[in-house]
Amino acid sequence: MQINLRRIINFIIVAALFILIVLGLYGARLYTDWLWFQSLNYQMVFTTIILSKAGLRFAVGFILFVFLFINLYLTRGPLLKATQKATVIKENDLLTIQNVSLNQLITPRFLVLLFILISLVMAVFFNISVAKDWIVLQQFLHPSNFGINDPIFQKDIGFYVFQLPFYIFLYNVASMAVLVTAFWVTIVYLVSNFLQGNPGRLLHDISARYHLSFLAAVFFIIKAVGYLLEQYMLLFSHRGAVWGPGYTTTHATLIAYKVLAVIALICALAILINLFLRKFRLVVYSIGVLLVASIALGGLYPAFIQKFVVTPNEAVIERPYLERNIKFTRMAYNLDKIEKKDFPAGKTLAAEDIRANQDTIGNIRLWDWEQLKQTYGQLQEIRLYYEFPDIDIDRYTINGRYRQVMLAPRELNQDHLTAQAKTWVNQRLVFTHGYGVTMSPVNEKTTEGLPTFFLKDIPPTGKTDLKVDRPEIYFGERTDQDVLVNTKSQEFNYPQGDVNVLSTYEGEGGVKVNNFLHRAIFALALGDYKIILSSEIDNNSRVLYYRNIKERVPKIAPFLQYDNDPYMIVSNGKLYWMWDAYTTTNKFPYSEPFDRINNYIRNPVKVVVDAYTGQVDFYISDKDDPLIQTYSKIFPGMFKSLEEMPEDLHKHIRYPVDFFRTQAEMYAVYHMEDNLVFYNREDRWNIANETMGSSEKQIEPYYTIIKMPGESEPEFVLILPFTPQNKKNMIAWMAARSDGDNYGTLLSYNFPKQELIYGPTQIEARLNQDTLISQQLSLWNQRGSSVIRGNLLVIPVKDALIYVAPIYLQAEQSKMPELRRVILAHGDKVVMEPTLEIALEKIFGEGTGITMPEEQQPDTGAPAASISELTQSANRLYDEAQNKLKNGDWAGYGESLNKLKQTLAELVVKAENQP
């Protein structure tokens, strides 16, 4: 027999190199992750997660390996015995073997090595499959109590949230281990019988029968445990009108699982007895009984009870279970803490009411974030590589006045660099950070229909007491590229005229590359060999990686869920990100899920990220949440109390939109606490709709500053209106408070059901029916511009409602919407005017517009021009456009016409505002 040793040696070398490369990459990434966690002082979190994963994976893999190997080893004797009777004939051009006993090829040592290999491969697969279950183990080891018992088994809900998932995990692992072992054992015995010439007589083989019978008995014992666990899972089931176990589940399915558990144990006992009686029929009958019972008791009997007992009298029979469903769902979403209040709503406001609520009127949002983002992009991105990823809404005390503002961080997006600028040095060392923020009040515009600014330009400037001393943004929502700072190359800071201002990073963020070994490891981990070769990197250089906050924060706390909208904060001259984090579970008894999976949610964590250093801090905002209590036990020292948050940052905590929307959607149904009303859905609400274009969509929750009914001071709240099911009128509005000690308070203001309170779509229908308004909008649409109708906001003022919606104009070839009109509705009156102030005076009389002291006026970007000046400017622009047309300068001609259009529009507004 000739063997090509060279090929074997080459294969071994290639395989060894591949394994070394894989291990090297994994080791480099593991080490750089350790350095990263260490730089943020979260090394304990890193070690806890790594050791939990490694420990669980090793334990599961080792147990599977030992169990499978022992069972395979027990088949060795029968297999060796079978090989002694077999012969093999194999012919080829290299070797001819005739009448050679197989036991010369299949030796005991060979079988041991083969069984080790099979067991090892299966153990690796099991090892990989449980990698994400480390948090289940940790929750099991660090449970917390909810202080609430379920009504069926009288166990604290903490048992179902923290302990039951681990028991189910063990059950699944044990079941799969036995099934996999039985599969491989069966394969071995089939091969053994085949070699003996008896391929169809597996069960007549005494060794096989005893061995497989033992595995089957173990499986049915495990199955019995599984049925007992399934009892608890019924608490999260859904049948008929009830979420959680109703009448059928309690009186049929629950009993069925108990019976099936007993039958499964009987099956296991019958299989063991059969080892001595050798009556295979006993095994078949017992397994058959289990299968029939599973179908009859687990499926047919509950279906029969549901159809013929429950359905004809469902409202009466399910009454106690509906009460549980309502009670536990309200607790799961904190709906039981909502304060219910009556709101007259139909009252008519007087001029005195408007003047007495200037804090509310002066903070009505007229800019929608979609339109403002486009306008910001045109006015304030400054350079092509800058980008505003989002518009955030917050409140600040500016020049002594409590103002609602919209702001956007100016991030640097390397994808927008020109092709020539996308060099390694530029992308890794030079273009490292964004710069500054743009901020404007929510309700003001220039005469051109553009936003006024509290903060603008580069470096950030403004005429308020709000300052930004550290405007660099190294960590944000567009910072996807890993960069190196403190290198010999200075970084691009911001443009200034025809030159660029350069800077050097002064923070402590990132990891130092202070020796060649670190450089080599980072080159391997980041897949960038130039880190080793570059002469620009020295021992003072730092690597900033995981810079995108949507990757950075979950890297530290992957067990939390996060809001869709992290928002920027300007605090004491620095920039920070604040991000809301949630705890969820799908194991809250009798609770309806909000996303088809989870049926419990809390917002117990506020995450703060320093946009310059990248430091991440987790603050507990709801210490009563048992899930965050457990995570605090798992990761001691990771979470800080809310009292430790800097005072100025604390002022910018806001109730999160995603959490509020989830609560509102559940409250639309679960505000009904009477079980019969709930069953018939007599008083179901819907989140109000608004008209956008030619279709309707749900109103998004919106922030505003108002004086809450009965309160004397304005506050920042999140609002959402409701309408009755299949109706357009409003029935209630819900508010979440965000300021001070009132943070987290939810209120539901219910309207009188005997009165008609216009809903948003009804107000929009009235707008469409108003001849003057509809004609004006149609005329604008025909003049080369498109009319964009903004979000309609319902604003509570005292004991009444006003409705406000902005109208934007956008030229066909422009991406800069201009705020040109404001629609205001109250009672039976609807007006459309150039400004909110004029609209208020049209409805409520003179002197009801927004008043603002001169020193609090925002920066409009340019002094206001008089009518005479605007007329002269229009004539000049017209002559300029004609001259460019004669000279064939079509681009200049179009530019002059656009300027002329803006000037004429400003002139129209000036004329309308003249007394």
JSON list of N, CA, C and O in Angstrom, two decimals, residues 667-697:
[
{"chain": "A", "resi": 667, "resn": "TYR", "atom": "N", "xyz": [-53.04, 50.76, 26.61]},
{"chain": "A", "resi": 667, "resn": "TYR", "atom": "CA", "xyz": [-54.06, 51.46, 27.37]},
{"chain": "A", "resi": 667, "resn": "TYR", "atom": "C", "xyz": [-55.32, 51.70, 26.54]},
{"chain": "A", "resi": 667, "resn": "TYR", "atom": "O", "xyz": [-56.41, 51.81, 27.11]},
{"chain": "A", "resi": 668, "resn": "ALA", "atom": "N", "xyz": [-55.17, 51.76, 25.23]},
{"chain": "A", "resi": 668, "resn": "ALA", "atom": "CA", "xyz": [-56.34, 51.94, 24.37]},
{"chain": "A", "resi": 668, "resn": "ALA", "atom": "C", "xyz": [-57.36, 50.83, 24.58]},
{"chain": "A", "resi": 668, "resn": "ALA", "atom": "O", "xyz": [-58.56, 51.02, 24.38]},
{"chain": "A", "resi": 669, "resn": "VAL", "atom": "N", "xyz": [-56.90, 49.67, 25.01]},
{"chain": "A", "resi": 669, "resn": "VAL", "atom": "CA", "xyz": [-57.79, 48.53, 25.30]},
{"chain": "A", "resi": 669, "resn": "VAL", "atom": "C", "xyz": [-57.96, 48.35, 26.80]},
{"chain": "A", "resi": 669, "resn": "VAL", "atom": "O", "xyz": [-59.06, 48.15, 27.31]},
{"chain": "A", "resi": 670, "resn": "TYR", "atom": "N", "xyz": [-56.84, 48.44, 27.53]},
{"chain": "A", "resi": 670, "resn": "TYR", "atom": "CA", "xyz": [-56.87, 48.07, 28.94]},
{"chain": "A", "resi": 670, "resn": "TYR", "atom": "C", "xyz": [-57.22, 49.22, 29.87]},
{"chain": "A", "resi": 670, "resn": "TYR", "atom": "O", "xyz": [-57.04, 49.11, 31.09]},
{"chain": "A", "resi": 671, "resn": "HIS", "atom": "N", "xyz": [-57.73, 50.34, 29.32]},
{"chain": "A", "resi": 671, "resn": "HIS", "atom": "CA", "xyz": [-58.35, 51.33, 30.22]},
{"chain": "A", "resi": 671, "resn": "HIS", "atom": "C", "xyz": [-59.71, 50.82, 30.68]},
{"chain": "A", "resi": 671, "resn": "HIS", "atom": "O", "xyz": [-60.27, 51.31, 31.65]},
{"chain": "A", "resi": 672, "resn": "MET", "atom": "N", "xyz": [-60.25, 49.82, 29.95]},
{"chain": "A", "resi": 672, "resn": "MET", "atom": "CA", "xyz": [-61.52, 49.21, 30.33]},
{"chain": "A", "resi": 672, "resn": "MET", "atom": "C", "xyz": [-61.25, 48.20, 31.44]},
{"chain": "A", "resi": 672, "resn": "MET", "atom": "O", "xyz": [-60.63, 47.15, 31.20]},
{"chain": "A", "resi": 673, "resn": "GLU", "atom": "N", "xyz": [-61.72, 48.47, 32.63]},
{"chain": "A", "resi": 673, "resn": "GLU", "atom": "CA", "xyz": [-61.47, 47.59, 33.76]},
{"chain": "A", "resi": 673, "resn": "GLU", "atom": "C", "xyz": [-62.67, 46.70, 34.09]},
{"chain": "A", "resi": 673, "resn": "GLU", "atom": "O", "xyz": [-62.52, 45.71, 34.82]},
{"chain": "A", "resi": 674, "resn": "ASP", "atom": "N", "xyz": [-63.83, 47.03, 33.59]},
{"chain": "A", "resi": 674, "resn": "ASP", "atom": "CA", "xyz": [-65.00, 46.16, 33.75]},
{"chain": "A", "resi": 674, "resn": "ASP", "atom": "C", "xyz": [-64.86, 44.99, 32.78]},
{"chain": "A", "resi": 674, "resn": "ASP", "atom": "O", "xyz": [-64.70, 45.19, 31.57]},
{"chain": "A", "resi": 675, "resn": "ASN", "atom": "N", "xyz": [-64.94, 43.76, 33.29]},
{"chain": "A", "resi": 675, "resn": "ASN", "atom": "CA", "xyz": [-64.65, 42.60, 32.44]},
{"chain": "A", "resi": 675, "resn": "ASN", "atom": "C", "xyz": [-65.66, 42.43, 31.31]},
{"chain": "A", "resi": 675, "resn": "ASN", "atom": "O", "xyz": [-65.31, 41.98, 30.22]},
{"chain": "A", "resi": 676, "resn": "LEU", "atom": "N", "xyz": [-66.94, 42.81, 31.52]},
{"chain": "A", "resi": 676, "resn": "LEU", "atom": "CA", "xyz": [-67.93, 42.66, 30.46]},
{"chain": "A", "resi": 676, "resn": "LEU", "atom": "C", "xyz": [-67.72, 43.70, 29.37]},
{"chain": "A", "resi": 676, "resn": "LEU", "atom": "O", "xyz": [-67.79, 43.40, 28.17]},
{"chain": "A", "resi": 677, "resn": "VAL", "atom": "N", "xyz": [-67.43, 44.94, 29.77]},
{"chain": "A", "resi": 677, "resn": "VAL", "atom": "CA", "xyz": [-67.12, 45.98, 28.79]},
{"chain": "A", "resi": 677, "resn": "VAL", "atom": "C", "xyz": [-65.86, 45.60, 28.01]},
{"chain": "A", "resi": 677, "resn": "VAL", "atom": "O", "xyz": [-65.78, 45.76, 26.80]},
{"chain": "A", "resi": 678, "resn": "PHE", "atom": "N", "xyz": [-64.88, 45.06, 28.74]},
{"chain": "A", "resi": 678, "resn": "PHE", "atom": "CA", "xyz": [-63.64, 44.63, 28.10]},
{"chain": "A", "resi": 678, "resn": "PHE", "atom": "C", "xyz": [-63.90, 43.50, 27.11]},
{"chain": "A", "resi": 678, "resn": "PHE", "atom": "O", "xyz": [-63.36, 43.51, 26.00]},
{"chain": "A", "resi": 679, "resn": "TYR", "atom": "N", "xyz": [-64.70, 42.54, 27.50]},
{"chain": "A", "resi": 679, "resn": "TYR", "atom": "CA", "xyz": [-64.98, 41.39, 26.63]},
{"chain": "A", "resi": 679, "resn": "TYR", "atom": "C", "xyz": [-65.65, 41.85, 25.33]},
{"chain": "A", "resi": 679, "resn": "TYR", "atom": "O", "xyz": [-65.30, 41.38, 24.24]},
{"chain": "A", "resi": 680, "resn": "ASN", "atom": "N", "xyz": [-66.59, 42.77, 25.42]},
{"chain": "A", "resi": 680, "resn": "ASN", "atom": "CA", "xyz": [-67.31, 43.25, 24.23]},
{"chain": "A", "resi": 680, "resn": "ASN", "atom": "C", "xyz": [-66.57, 44.36, 23.49]},
{"chain": "A", "resi": 680, "resn": "ASN", "atom": "O", "xyz": [-67.02, 44.78, 22.42]},
{"chain": "A", "resi": 681, "resn": "ARG", "atom": "N", "xyz": [-65.44, 44.83, 24.07]},
{"chain": "A", "resi": 681, "resn": "ARG", "atom": "CA", "xyz": [-64.69, 45.93, 23.49]},
{"chain": "A", "resi": 681, "resn": "ARG", "atom": "C", "xyz": [-65.59, 47.13, 23.22]},
{"chain": "A", "resi": 681, "resn": "ARG", "atom": "O", "xyz": [-65.50, 47.81, 22.20]},
{"chain": "A", "resi": 682, "resn": "GLU", "atom": "N", "xyz": [-66.47, 47.41, 24.18]},
{"chain": "A", "resi": 682, "resn": "GLU", "atom": "CA", "xyz": [-67.46, 48.48, 23.98]},
{"chain": "A", "resi": 682, "resn": "GLU", "atom": "C", "xyz": [-66.84, 49.87, 23.96]},
{"chain": "A", "resi": 682, "resn": "GLU", "atom": "O", "xyz": [-67.35, 50.78, 23.33]},
{"chain": "A", "resi": 683, "resn": "ASP", "atom": "N", "xyz": [-65.74, 50.00, 24.70]},
{"chain": "A", "resi": 683, "resn": "ASP", "atom": "CA", "xyz": [-65.14, 51.34, 24.85]},
{"chain": "A", "resi": 683, "resn": "ASP", "atom": "C", "xyz": [-63.69, 51.34, 24.38]},
{"chain": "A", "resi": 683, "resn": "ASP", "atom": "O", "xyz": [-62.84, 52.03, 24.92]},
{"chain": "A", "resi": 684, "resn": "ARG", "atom": "N", "xyz": [-63.41, 50.55, 23.36]},
{"chain": "A", "resi": 684, "resn": "ARG", "atom": "CA", "xyz": [-62.04, 50.49, 22.84]},
{"chain": "A", "resi": 684, "resn": "ARG", "atom": "C", "xyz": [-61.68, 51.82, 22.18]},
{"chain": "A", "resi": 684, "resn": "ARG", "atom": "O", "xyz": [-62.49, 52.42, 21.48]},
{"chain": "A", "resi": 685, "resn": "TRP", "atom": "N", "xyz": [-60.45, 52.25, 22.40]},
{"chain": "A", "resi": 685, "resn": "TRP", "atom": "CA", "xyz": [-59.94, 53.46, 21.77]},
{"chain": "A", "resi": 685, "resn": "TRP", "atom": "C", "xyz": [-58.92, 53.12, 20.69]},
{"chain": "A", "resi": 685, "resn": "TRP", "atom": "O", "xyz": [-58.39, 52.01, 20.64]},
{"chain": "A", "resi": 686, "resn": "ASN", "atom": "N", "xyz": [-58.66, 54.09, 19.87]},
{"chain": "A", "resi": 686, "resn": "ASN", "atom": "CA", "xyz": [-57.56, 54.02, 18.91]},
{"chain": "A", "resi": 686, "resn": "ASN", "atom": "C", "xyz": [-56.69, 55.26, 19.08]},
{"chain": "A", "resi": 686, "resn": "ASN", "atom": "O", "xyz": [-57.19, 56.33, 19.47]},
{"chain": "A", "resi": 687, "resn": "ILE", "atom": "N", "xyz": [-55.42, 55.11, 18.81]},
{"chain": "A", "resi": 687, "resn": "ILE", "atom": "CA", "xyz": [-54.58, 56.30, 18.72]},
{"chain": "A", "resi": 687, "resn": "ILE", "atom": "C", "xyz": [-55.06, 57.12, 17.53]},
{"chain": "A", "resi": 687, "resn": "ILE", "atom": "O", "xyz": [-55.31, 56.59, 16.46]},
{"chain": "A", "resi": 688, "resn": "ALA", "atom": "N", "xyz": [-55.23, 58.41, 17.74]},
{"chain": "A", "resi": 688, "resn": "ALA", "atom": "CA", "xyz": [-55.81, 59.26, 16.69]},
{"chain": "A", "resi": 688, "resn": "ALA", "atom": "C", "xyz": [-54.95, 59.25, 15.43]},
{"chain": "A", "resi": 688, "resn": "ALA", "atom": "O", "xyz": [-53.72, 59.10, 15.48]},
{"chain": "A", "resi": 689, "resn": "ASN", "atom": "N", "xyz": [-55.61, 59.39, 14.29]},
{"chain": "A", "resi": 689, "resn": "ASN", "atom": "CA", "xyz": [-54.93, 59.47, 13.00]},
{"chain": "A", "resi": 689, "resn": "ASN", "atom": "C", "xyz": [-54.80, 60.92, 12.56]},
{"chain": "A", "resi": 689, "resn": "ASN", "atom": "O", "xyz": [-55.52, 61.81, 13.02]},
{"chain": "A", "resi": 690, "resn": "GLU", "atom": "N", "xyz": [-53.89, 61.14, 11.63]},
{"chain": "A", "resi": 690, "resn": "GLU", "atom": "CA", "xyz": [-53.78, 62.42, 10.94]},
{"chain": "A", "resi": 690, "resn": "GLU", "atom": "C", "xyz": [-53.63, 62.14, 9.45]},
{"chain": "A", "resi": 690, "resn": "GLU", "atom": "O", "xyz": [-53.22, 61.04, 9.05]},
{"chain": "A", "resi": 691, "resn": "THR", "atom": "N", "xyz": [-53.98, 63.11, 8.64]},
{"chain": "A", "resi": 691, "resn": "THR", "atom": "CA", "xyz": [-53.89, 62.95, 7.19]},
{"chain": "A", "resi": 691, "resn": "THR", "atom": "C", "xyz": [-52.52, 63.41, 6.71]},
{"chain": "A", "resi": 691, "resn": "THR", "atom": "O", "xyz": [-52.11, 64.54, 6.97]},
{"chain": "A", "resi": 692, "resn": "MET", "atom": "N", "xyz": [-51.83, 62.52, 6.04]},
{"chain": "A", "resi": 692, "resn": "MET", "atom": "CA", "xyz": [-50.54, 62.85, 5.45]},
{"chain": "A", "resi": 692, "resn": "MET", "atom": "C", "xyz": [-50.62, 62.52, 3.96]},
{"chain": "A", "resi": 692, "resn": "MET", "atom": "O", "xyz": [-50.68, 61.35, 3.58]},
{"chain": "A", "resi": 693, "resn": "GLY", "atom": "N", "xyz": [-50.66, 63.55, 3.14]},
{"chain": "A", "resi": 693, "resn": "GLY", "atom": "CA", "xyz": [-50.85, 63.33, 1.71]},
{"chain": "A", "resi": 693, "resn": "GLY", "atom": "C", "xyz": [-52.26, 62.86, 1.45]},
{"chain": "A", "resi": 693, "resn": "GLY", "atom": "O", "xyz": [-53.23, 63.50, 1.85]},
{"chain": "A", "resi": 694, "resn": "SER", "atom": "N", "xyz": [-52.37, 61.71, 0.80]},
{"chain": "A", "resi": 694, "resn": "SER", "atom": "CA", "xyz": [-53.70, 61.17, 0.47]},
{"chain": "A", "resi": 694, "resn": "SER", "atom": "C", "xyz": [-54.11, 60.04, 1.39]},
{"chain": "A", "resi": 694, "resn": "SER", "atom": "O", "xyz": [-55.14, 59.41, 1.17]},
{"chain": "A", "resi": 695, "resn": "SER", "atom": "N", "xyz": [-53.33, 59.77, 2.43]},
{"chain": "A", "resi": 695, "resn": "SER", "atom": "CA", "xyz": [-53.64, 58.67, 3.32]},
{"chain": "A", "resi": 695, "resn": "SER", "atom": "C", "xyz": [-53.61, 59.12, 4.78]},
{"chain": "A", "resi": 695, "resn": "SER", "atom": "O", "xyz": [-53.14, 60.21, 5.10]},
{"chain": "A", "resi": 696, "resn": "GLU", "atom": "N", "xyz": [-54.11, 58.25, 5.63]},
{"chain": "A", "resi": 696, "resn": "GLU", "atom": "CA", "xyz": [-54.09, 58.52, 7.06]},
{"chain": "A", "resi": 696, "resn": "GLU", "atom": "C", "xyz": [-53.07, 57.63, 7.75]},
{"chain": "A", "resi": 696, "resn": "GLU", "atom": "O", "xyz": [-52.84, 56.50, 7.34]},
{"chain": "A", "resi": 697, "resn": "LYS", "atom": "N", "xyz": [-52.45, 58.18, 8.80]},
{"chain": "A", "resi": 697, "resn": "LYS", "atom": "CA", "xyz": [-51.54, 57.37, 9.61]},
{"chain": "A", "resi": 697, "resn": "LYS", "atom": "C", "xyz": [-51.67, 57.80, 11.05]},
{"chain": "A", "resi": 697, "resn": "LYS", "atom": "O", "xyz": [-52.15, 58.89, 11.36]}
]
